[in-house]
Amino acid sequence: EDKVVQSPLSLVVHEGDTVTLNCSYEVTNFRSLLWYKQEKKAPTFLFMLTSSGIEKKSGRLSSILDKKELFSILNITATQTGDSAVYLCAPNYGNNRLAFGKGNQVVVIP
Amino acid sequence: EPEVTQTPSHQVTQMGQEVILRCVPISNHLYFYWYRQILGQKVEFLVSFYNNEISEKSEIFDDQFSVERPDGSNFTLKIRSTKLEDSAMYFCASRTDGNAIYFGEGSWLTVV
């Protein structure tokens, strides 16, 4: 059975703090790992990671994949209240079937 | 920016009724998906569709479910005889070769 474990499940931080979100996975036929941000409805695409050790950055967000140890990290620096959301980790395996974790719920307070 | 669009945004239906959820994937995308998220639970894969046929489906996607691409732009999910446990947010998604999967805003289905 494919497993995706995200930690911490929820956290509360103050604006300006740095957040590190973890995702470990066990999937067969791994192809890539995707991170999404889910606010009210749709998961919004953040990153797709295919290679180990290569950091991807987008503004204050960055992410990296370790295919040997089977985990990924999503970092958010200088957090803002607009970063409050559930962050979903989704390894992509088989025929582009995403296996979602439960998510990391982040609450940023002013 | 191109996006996946879904209709309706919310539908309430009686148990046993048929429901059709509609999606317009991003125009140059070739692979289409349906996922669902029951309230408070994980997003779950239902089905993937490529080249006018189902390429993979999950154990959730039983005989009550079907998908169709009736024309060049729409992609539909039909639930033949809805059950209470079909109440969920249904997300349509699409992608091109080798790229990320983009999700629509979802259709919230409530079965009463």
mmCIF file of C-alpha atoms in Angstrom:
data_model
loop_
_atom_site.group_PDB
_atom_site.id
_atom_site.type_symbol
_atom_site.label_atom_id
_atom_site.label_comp_id
_atom_site.label_asym_id
_atom_site.label_seq_id
_atom_site.Cartn_x
_atom_site.Cartn_y
_atom_site.Cartn_z
ATOM 1 C CA GLU A 1 0.000 0.000 0.000
ATOM 2 C CA ASP A 2 1.348 3.412 -0.910
ATOM 3 C CA LYS A 3 1.995 5.673 2.068
ATOM 4 C CA VAL A 4 2.423 9.411 2.296
ATOM 5 C CA VAL A 5 3.066 10.902 5.722
ATOM 6 C CA GLN A 6 3.186 14.636 6.263
ATOM 7 C CA SER A 7 4.387 16.320 9.394
ATOM 8 C CA PRO A 8 3.579 18.325 11.327
ATOM 9 C CA LEU A 9 -0.132 17.901 10.654
ATOM 10 C CA SER A 10 -0.777 21.417 11.864
ATOM 11 C CA LEU A 11 1.163 24.374 13.172
ATOM 12 C CA VAL A 12 0.585 27.958 14.139
ATOM 13 C CA VAL A 13 3.290 30.545 13.500
ATOM 14 C CA HIS A 14 3.652 34.301 13.643
ATOM 15 C CA GLU A 15 4.121 36.442 10.573
ATOM 16 C CA GLY A 16 7.770 36.545 9.620
ATOM 17 C CA ASP A 17 8.561 33.066 10.937
ATOM 18 C CA THR A 18 10.038 30.319 8.779
ATOM 19 C CA VAL A 19 8.086 27.114 8.297
ATOM 20 C CA THR A 20 9.470 23.707 7.318
ATOM 21 C CA LEU A 21 7.007 21.048 6.191
ATOM 22 C CA ASN A 22 7.965 17.414 5.802
ATOM 23 C CA CYS A 23 6.667 14.691 3.550
ATOM 24 C CA SER A 24 7.851 11.099 3.570
ATOM 25 C CA TYR A 25 6.567 8.580 1.096
ATOM 26 C CA GLU A 26 6.596 4.976 0.080
ATOM 27 C CA VAL A 27 5.182 4.498 -3.381
ATOM 28 C CA THR A 28 5.862 2.048 -6.148
ATOM 29 C CA ASN A 29 6.903 3.279 -9.595
ATOM 30 C CA PHE A 30 7.738 6.728 -8.284
ATOM 31 C CA ARG A 31 7.986 9.387 -10.986
ATOM 32 C CA SER A 32 7.904 12.754 -9.255
ATOM 33 C CA LEU A 33 6.552 14.546 -6.216
ATOM 34 C CA LEU A 34 4.212 17.503 -6.318
ATOM 35 C CA TRP A 35 3.366 20.096 -3.692
ATOM 36 C CA TYR A 36 0.049 21.906 -3.660
ATOM 37 C CA LYS A 37 -1.474 24.685 -1.569
ATOM 38 C CA GLN A 38 -5.130 24.217 -0.674
ATOM 39 C CA GLU A 39 -6.982 27.168 0.738
ATOM 40 C CA LYS A 40 -10.729 26.883 0.359
ATOM 41 C CA LYS A 41 -11.207 24.652 -2.610
ATOM 42 C CA ALA A 42 -8.809 23.619 -5.358
ATOM 43 C CA PRO A 43 -5.273 22.416 -4.731
ATOM 44 C CA THR A 44 -3.079 25.059 -6.343
ATOM 45 C CA PHE A 45 0.140 23.774 -7.894
ATOM 46 C CA LEU A 46 3.386 24.896 -6.245
ATOM 47 C CA PHE A 47 6.230 22.599 -7.285
ATOM 48 C CA MET A 48 7.012 19.421 -9.164
ATOM 49 C CA LEU A 49 10.207 17.660 -8.098
ATOM 50 C CA THR A 50 11.785 14.902 -10.121
ATOM 51 C CA SER A 51 15.471 14.946 -9.191
ATOM 52 C CA SER A 52 17.133 14.556 -5.812
ATOM 53 C CA GLY A 53 18.992 17.428 -4.260
ATOM 54 C CA ILE A 54 17.892 20.160 -6.663
ATOM 55 C CA GLU A 55 16.082 22.929 -4.839
ATOM 56 C CA LYS A 56 13.158 24.579 -6.535
ATOM 57 C CA LYS A 57 12.273 28.121 -5.513
ATOM 58 C CA SER A 58 9.334 30.394 -6.062
ATOM 59 C CA GLY A 59 9.501 33.620 -4.102
ATOM 60 C CA ARG A 60 9.517 32.785 -0.410
ATOM 61 C CA LEU A 61 8.762 29.117 -1.034
ATOM 62 C CA SER A 62 11.305 26.433 -1.795
ATOM 63 C CA SER A 63 11.294 22.675 -1.937
ATOM 64 C CA ILE A 64 13.712 19.801 -2.268
ATOM 65 C CA LEU A 65 13.457 16.057 -2.814
ATOM 66 C CA ASP A 66 15.562 13.192 -1.482
ATOM 67 C CA LYS A 67 14.817 10.082 -3.538
ATOM 68 C CA LYS A 68 17.204 7.927 -1.557
ATOM 69 C CA GLU A 69 15.635 8.667 1.819
ATOM 70 C CA LEU A 70 12.150 9.084 0.272
ATOM 71 C CA PHE A 71 11.208 12.479 1.594
ATOM 72 C CA SER A 72 10.638 16.040 0.549
ATOM 73 C CA ILE A 73 10.681 19.366 2.374
ATOM 74 C CA LEU A 74 8.735 22.517 1.668
ATOM 75 C CA ASN A 75 10.072 25.707 3.226
ATOM 76 C CA ILE A 76 8.270 29.002 3.583
ATOM 77 C CA THR A 77 10.337 31.970 4.744
ATOM 78 C CA ALA A 78 9.079 35.305 6.089
ATOM 79 C CA THR A 79 5.562 33.892 6.382
ATOM 80 C CA GLN A 80 2.540 36.098 5.746
ATOM 81 C CA THR A 81 -1.098 35.620 6.709
ATOM 82 C CA GLY A 82 -1.803 34.728 3.073
ATOM 83 C CA ASP A 83 0.337 31.625 3.514
ATOM 84 C CA SER A 84 -2.315 30.169 5.820
ATOM 85 C CA ALA A 85 -3.509 27.029 4.053
ATOM 86 C CA VAL A 86 -3.198 23.268 3.934
ATOM 87 C CA TYR A 87 -0.086 22.191 2.046
ATOM 88 C CA LEU A 88 -0.465 18.881 0.249
ATOM 89 C CA CYS A 89 2.323 16.546 -0.734
ATOM 90 C CA ALA A 90 1.506 14.200 -3.615
ATOM 91 C CA PRO A 91 3.922 11.646 -5.003
ATOM 92 C CA ASN A 92 3.164 10.809 -8.607
ATOM 93 C CA TYR A 93 3.378 7.116 -9.432
ATOM 94 C CA GLY A 94 2.107 4.657 -11.960
ATOM 95 C CA ASN A 95 0.079 6.295 -14.682
ATOM 96 C CA ASN A 96 0.382 9.784 -13.175
ATOM 97 C CA ARG A 97 -1.777 8.836 -10.274
ATOM 98 C CA LEU A 98 -1.208 11.205 -7.363
ATOM 99 C CA ALA A 99 -1.229 9.804 -3.823
ATOM 100 C CA PHE A 100 -2.037 12.658 -1.477
ATOM 101 C CA GLY A 101 -0.998 12.991 2.134
ATOM 102 C CA LYS A 102 -3.305 14.369 4.818
ATOM 103 C CA GLY A 103 -1.662 17.752 4.480
ATOM 104 C CA ASN A 104 0.168 20.219 6.684
ATOM 105 C CA GLN A 105 -2.251 22.830 8.026
ATOM 106 C CA VAL A 106 -0.412 26.122 8.497
ATOM 107 C CA VAL A 107 -1.950 29.051 10.321
ATOM 108 C CA VAL A 108 -0.024 32.326 10.232
ATOM 109 C CA ILE A 109 -1.130 34.873 12.805
ATOM 110 C CA PRO A 110 -0.296 38.583 12.562
ATOM 111 C CA GLU B 1 -3.490 32.103 -16.992
ATOM 112 C CA PRO B 2 -5.317 29.061 -18.387
ATOM 113 C CA GLU B 3 -7.309 27.120 -15.853
ATOM 114 C CA VAL B 4 -9.481 24.062 -15.439
ATOM 115 C CA THR B 5 -13.118 25.066 -15.050
ATOM 116 C CA GLN B 6 -15.834 22.982 -13.438
ATOM 117 C CA THR B 7 -19.617 23.177 -13.233
ATOM 118 C CA PRO B 8 -21.685 23.162 -11.155
ATOM 119 C CA SER B 9 -19.820 24.541 -8.173
ATOM 120 C CA HIS B 10 -22.367 22.968 -5.852
ATOM 121 C CA GLN B 11 -25.112 20.417 -6.432
ATOM 122 C CA VAL B 12 -27.600 18.872 -4.050
ATOM 123 C CA THR B 13 -29.235 15.666 -5.217
ATOM 124 C CA GLN B 14 -31.475 12.985 -3.821
ATOM 125 C CA MET B 15 -30.101 9.523 -3.181
ATOM 126 C CA GLY B 16 -30.549 7.326 -6.233
ATOM 127 C CA GLN B 17 -30.504 10.190 -8.708
ATOM 128 C CA GLU B 18 -28.010 10.503 -11.541
ATOM 129 C CA VAL B 19 -25.504 13.327 -11.451
ATOM 130 C CA ILE B 20 -23.229 14.683 -14.168
ATOM 131 C CA LEU B 21 -20.288 16.870 -13.228
ATOM 132 C CA ARG B 22 -18.709 18.856 -16.009
ATOM 133 C CA CYS B 23 -15.171 20.020 -16.603
ATOM 134 C CA VAL B 24 -13.358 22.012 -19.246
ATOM 135 C CA PRO B 25 -9.659 21.070 -19.015
ATOM 136 C CA ILE B 26 -6.885 23.431 -20.065
ATOM 137 C CA SER B 27 -7.008 23.589 -23.847
ATOM 138 C CA ASN B 28 -3.692 22.002 -24.878
ATOM 139 C CA HIS B 29 -3.790 19.316 -22.195
ATOM 140 C CA LEU B 30 -4.085 15.677 -23.153
ATOM 141 C CA TYR B 31 -4.498 13.827 -19.863
ATOM 142 C CA PHE B 32 -7.577 14.251 -17.722
ATOM 143 C CA TYR B 33 -8.415 13.170 -14.205
ATOM 144 C CA TRP B 34 -11.099 13.095 -11.583
ATOM 145 C CA TYR B 35 -10.251 13.156 -7.893
ATOM 146 C CA ARG B 36 -12.534 13.522 -4.920
ATOM 147 C CA GLN B 37 -12.200 14.754 -1.355
ATOM 148 C CA ILE B 38 -14.692 13.739 1.289
ATOM 149 C CA LEU B 39 -15.005 16.439 3.949
ATOM 150 C CA GLY B 40 -12.053 16.281 6.330
ATOM 151 C CA GLN B 41 -10.289 13.513 4.412
ATOM 152 C CA LYS B 42 -7.487 13.160 1.874
ATOM 153 C CA VAL B 43 -7.811 13.894 -1.810
ATOM 154 C CA GLU B 44 -8.353 10.536 -3.546
ATOM 155 C CA PHE B 45 -7.731 9.477 -7.129
ATOM 156 C CA LEU B 46 -10.747 8.256 -9.085
ATOM 157 C CA VAL B 47 -9.812 7.921 -12.740
ATOM 158 C CA SER B 48 -7.409 9.029 -15.452
ATOM 159 C CA PHE B 49 -8.343 9.441 -19.109
ATOM 160 C CA TYR B 50 -6.159 9.714 -22.181
ATOM 161 C CA ASN B 51 -6.740 9.325 -25.889
ATOM 162 C CA ASN B 52 -10.474 8.906 -25.388
ATOM 163 C CA GLU B 53 -10.254 6.035 -22.984
ATOM 164 C CA ILE B 54 -9.754 5.319 -19.311
ATOM 165 C CA SER B 55 -6.075 4.663 -18.631
ATOM 166 C CA GLU B 56 -6.401 3.882 -14.944
ATOM 167 C CA LYS B 57 -9.086 3.814 -12.279
ATOM 168 C CA SER B 58 -9.157 3.304 -8.537
ATOM 169 C CA GLU B 59 -11.214 0.862 -6.519
ATOM 170 C CA ILE B 60 -13.582 3.738 -5.731
ATOM 171 C CA PHE B 61 -14.465 4.084 -9.417
ATOM 172 C CA ASP B 62 -16.991 1.259 -9.626
ATOM 173 C CA ASP B 63 -19.786 0.591 -12.120
ATOM 174 C CA GLN B 64 -21.787 3.545 -10.802
ATOM 175 C CA PHE B 65 -19.195 5.922 -12.221
ATOM 176 C CA SER B 66 -18.404 6.727 -15.820
ATOM 177 C CA VAL B 67 -16.431 9.378 -17.665
ATOM 178 C CA GLU B 68 -16.800 10.801 -21.116
ATOM 179 C CA ARG B 69 -15.245 13.359 -23.392
ATOM 180 C CA PRO B 70 -18.281 14.160 -25.519
ATOM 181 C CA ASP B 71 -16.569 16.828 -27.613
ATOM 182 C CA GLY B 72 -13.191 18.530 -27.965
ATOM 183 C CA SER B 73 -13.440 20.567 -24.806
ATOM 184 C CA ASN B 74 -15.626 18.930 -22.136
ATOM 185 C CA PHE B 75 -14.829 16.065 -19.785
ATOM 186 C CA THR B 76 -17.642 14.702 -17.651
ATOM 187 C CA LEU B 77 -18.054 12.457 -14.640
ATOM 188 C CA LYS B 78 -21.384 10.682 -14.281
ATOM 189 C CA ILE B 79 -22.589 8.992 -11.131
ATOM 190 C CA ARG B 80 -25.487 6.764 -12.110
ATOM 191 C CA SER B 81 -27.294 6.241 -8.832
ATOM 192 C CA THR B 82 -25.918 8.430 -6.087
ATOM 193 C CA LYS B 83 -25.408 7.194 -2.543
ATOM 194 C CA LEU B 84 -25.007 9.222 0.632
ATOM 195 C CA GLU B 85 -21.321 8.324 0.727
ATOM 196 C CA ASP B 86 -20.785 9.939 -2.672
ATOM 197 C CA SER B 87 -21.083 13.340 -0.973
ATOM 198 C CA ALA B 88 -17.720 14.985 -1.566
ATOM 199 C CA MET B 89 -15.842 17.659 -3.451
ATOM 200 C CA TYR B 90 -15.028 16.359 -6.924
ATOM 201 C CA PHE B 91 -11.975 17.834 -8.610
ATOM 202 C CA CYS B 92 -11.220 17.662 -12.287
ATOM 203 C CA ALA B 93 -7.567 17.957 -13.295
ATOM 204 C CA SER B 94 -5.495 17.959 -16.460
ATOM 205 C CA ARG B 95 -1.927 18.051 -17.697
ATOM 206 C CA THR B 96 0.297 17.913 -20.758
ATOM 207 C CA ASP B 97 3.168 15.480 -21.285
ATOM 208 C CA GLY B 98 5.678 15.492 -18.457
ATOM 209 C CA ASN B 99 4.126 18.411 -16.652
ATOM 210 C CA ALA B 100 2.315 19.091 -13.437
ATOM 211 C CA ILE B 101 -1.323 18.237 -12.894
ATOM 212 C CA TYR B 102 -3.586 21.302 -12.559
ATOM 213 C CA PHE B 103 -6.832 21.157 -10.635
ATOM 214 C CA GLY B 104 -10.156 22.906 -11.106
ATOM 215 C CA GLU B 105 -12.042 24.661 -8.331
ATOM 216 C CA GLY B 106 -14.149 21.589 -7.654
ATOM 217 C CA SER B 107 -17.808 20.615 -7.642
ATOM 218 C CA TRP B 108 -19.281 20.097 -4.225
ATOM 219 C CA LEU B 109 -21.825 17.258 -4.348
ATOM 220 C CA THR B 110 -24.268 16.759 -1.498
ATOM 221 C CA VAL B 111 -26.439 13.641 -1.597
ATOM 222 C CA VAL B 112 -29.488 13.753 0.676
#
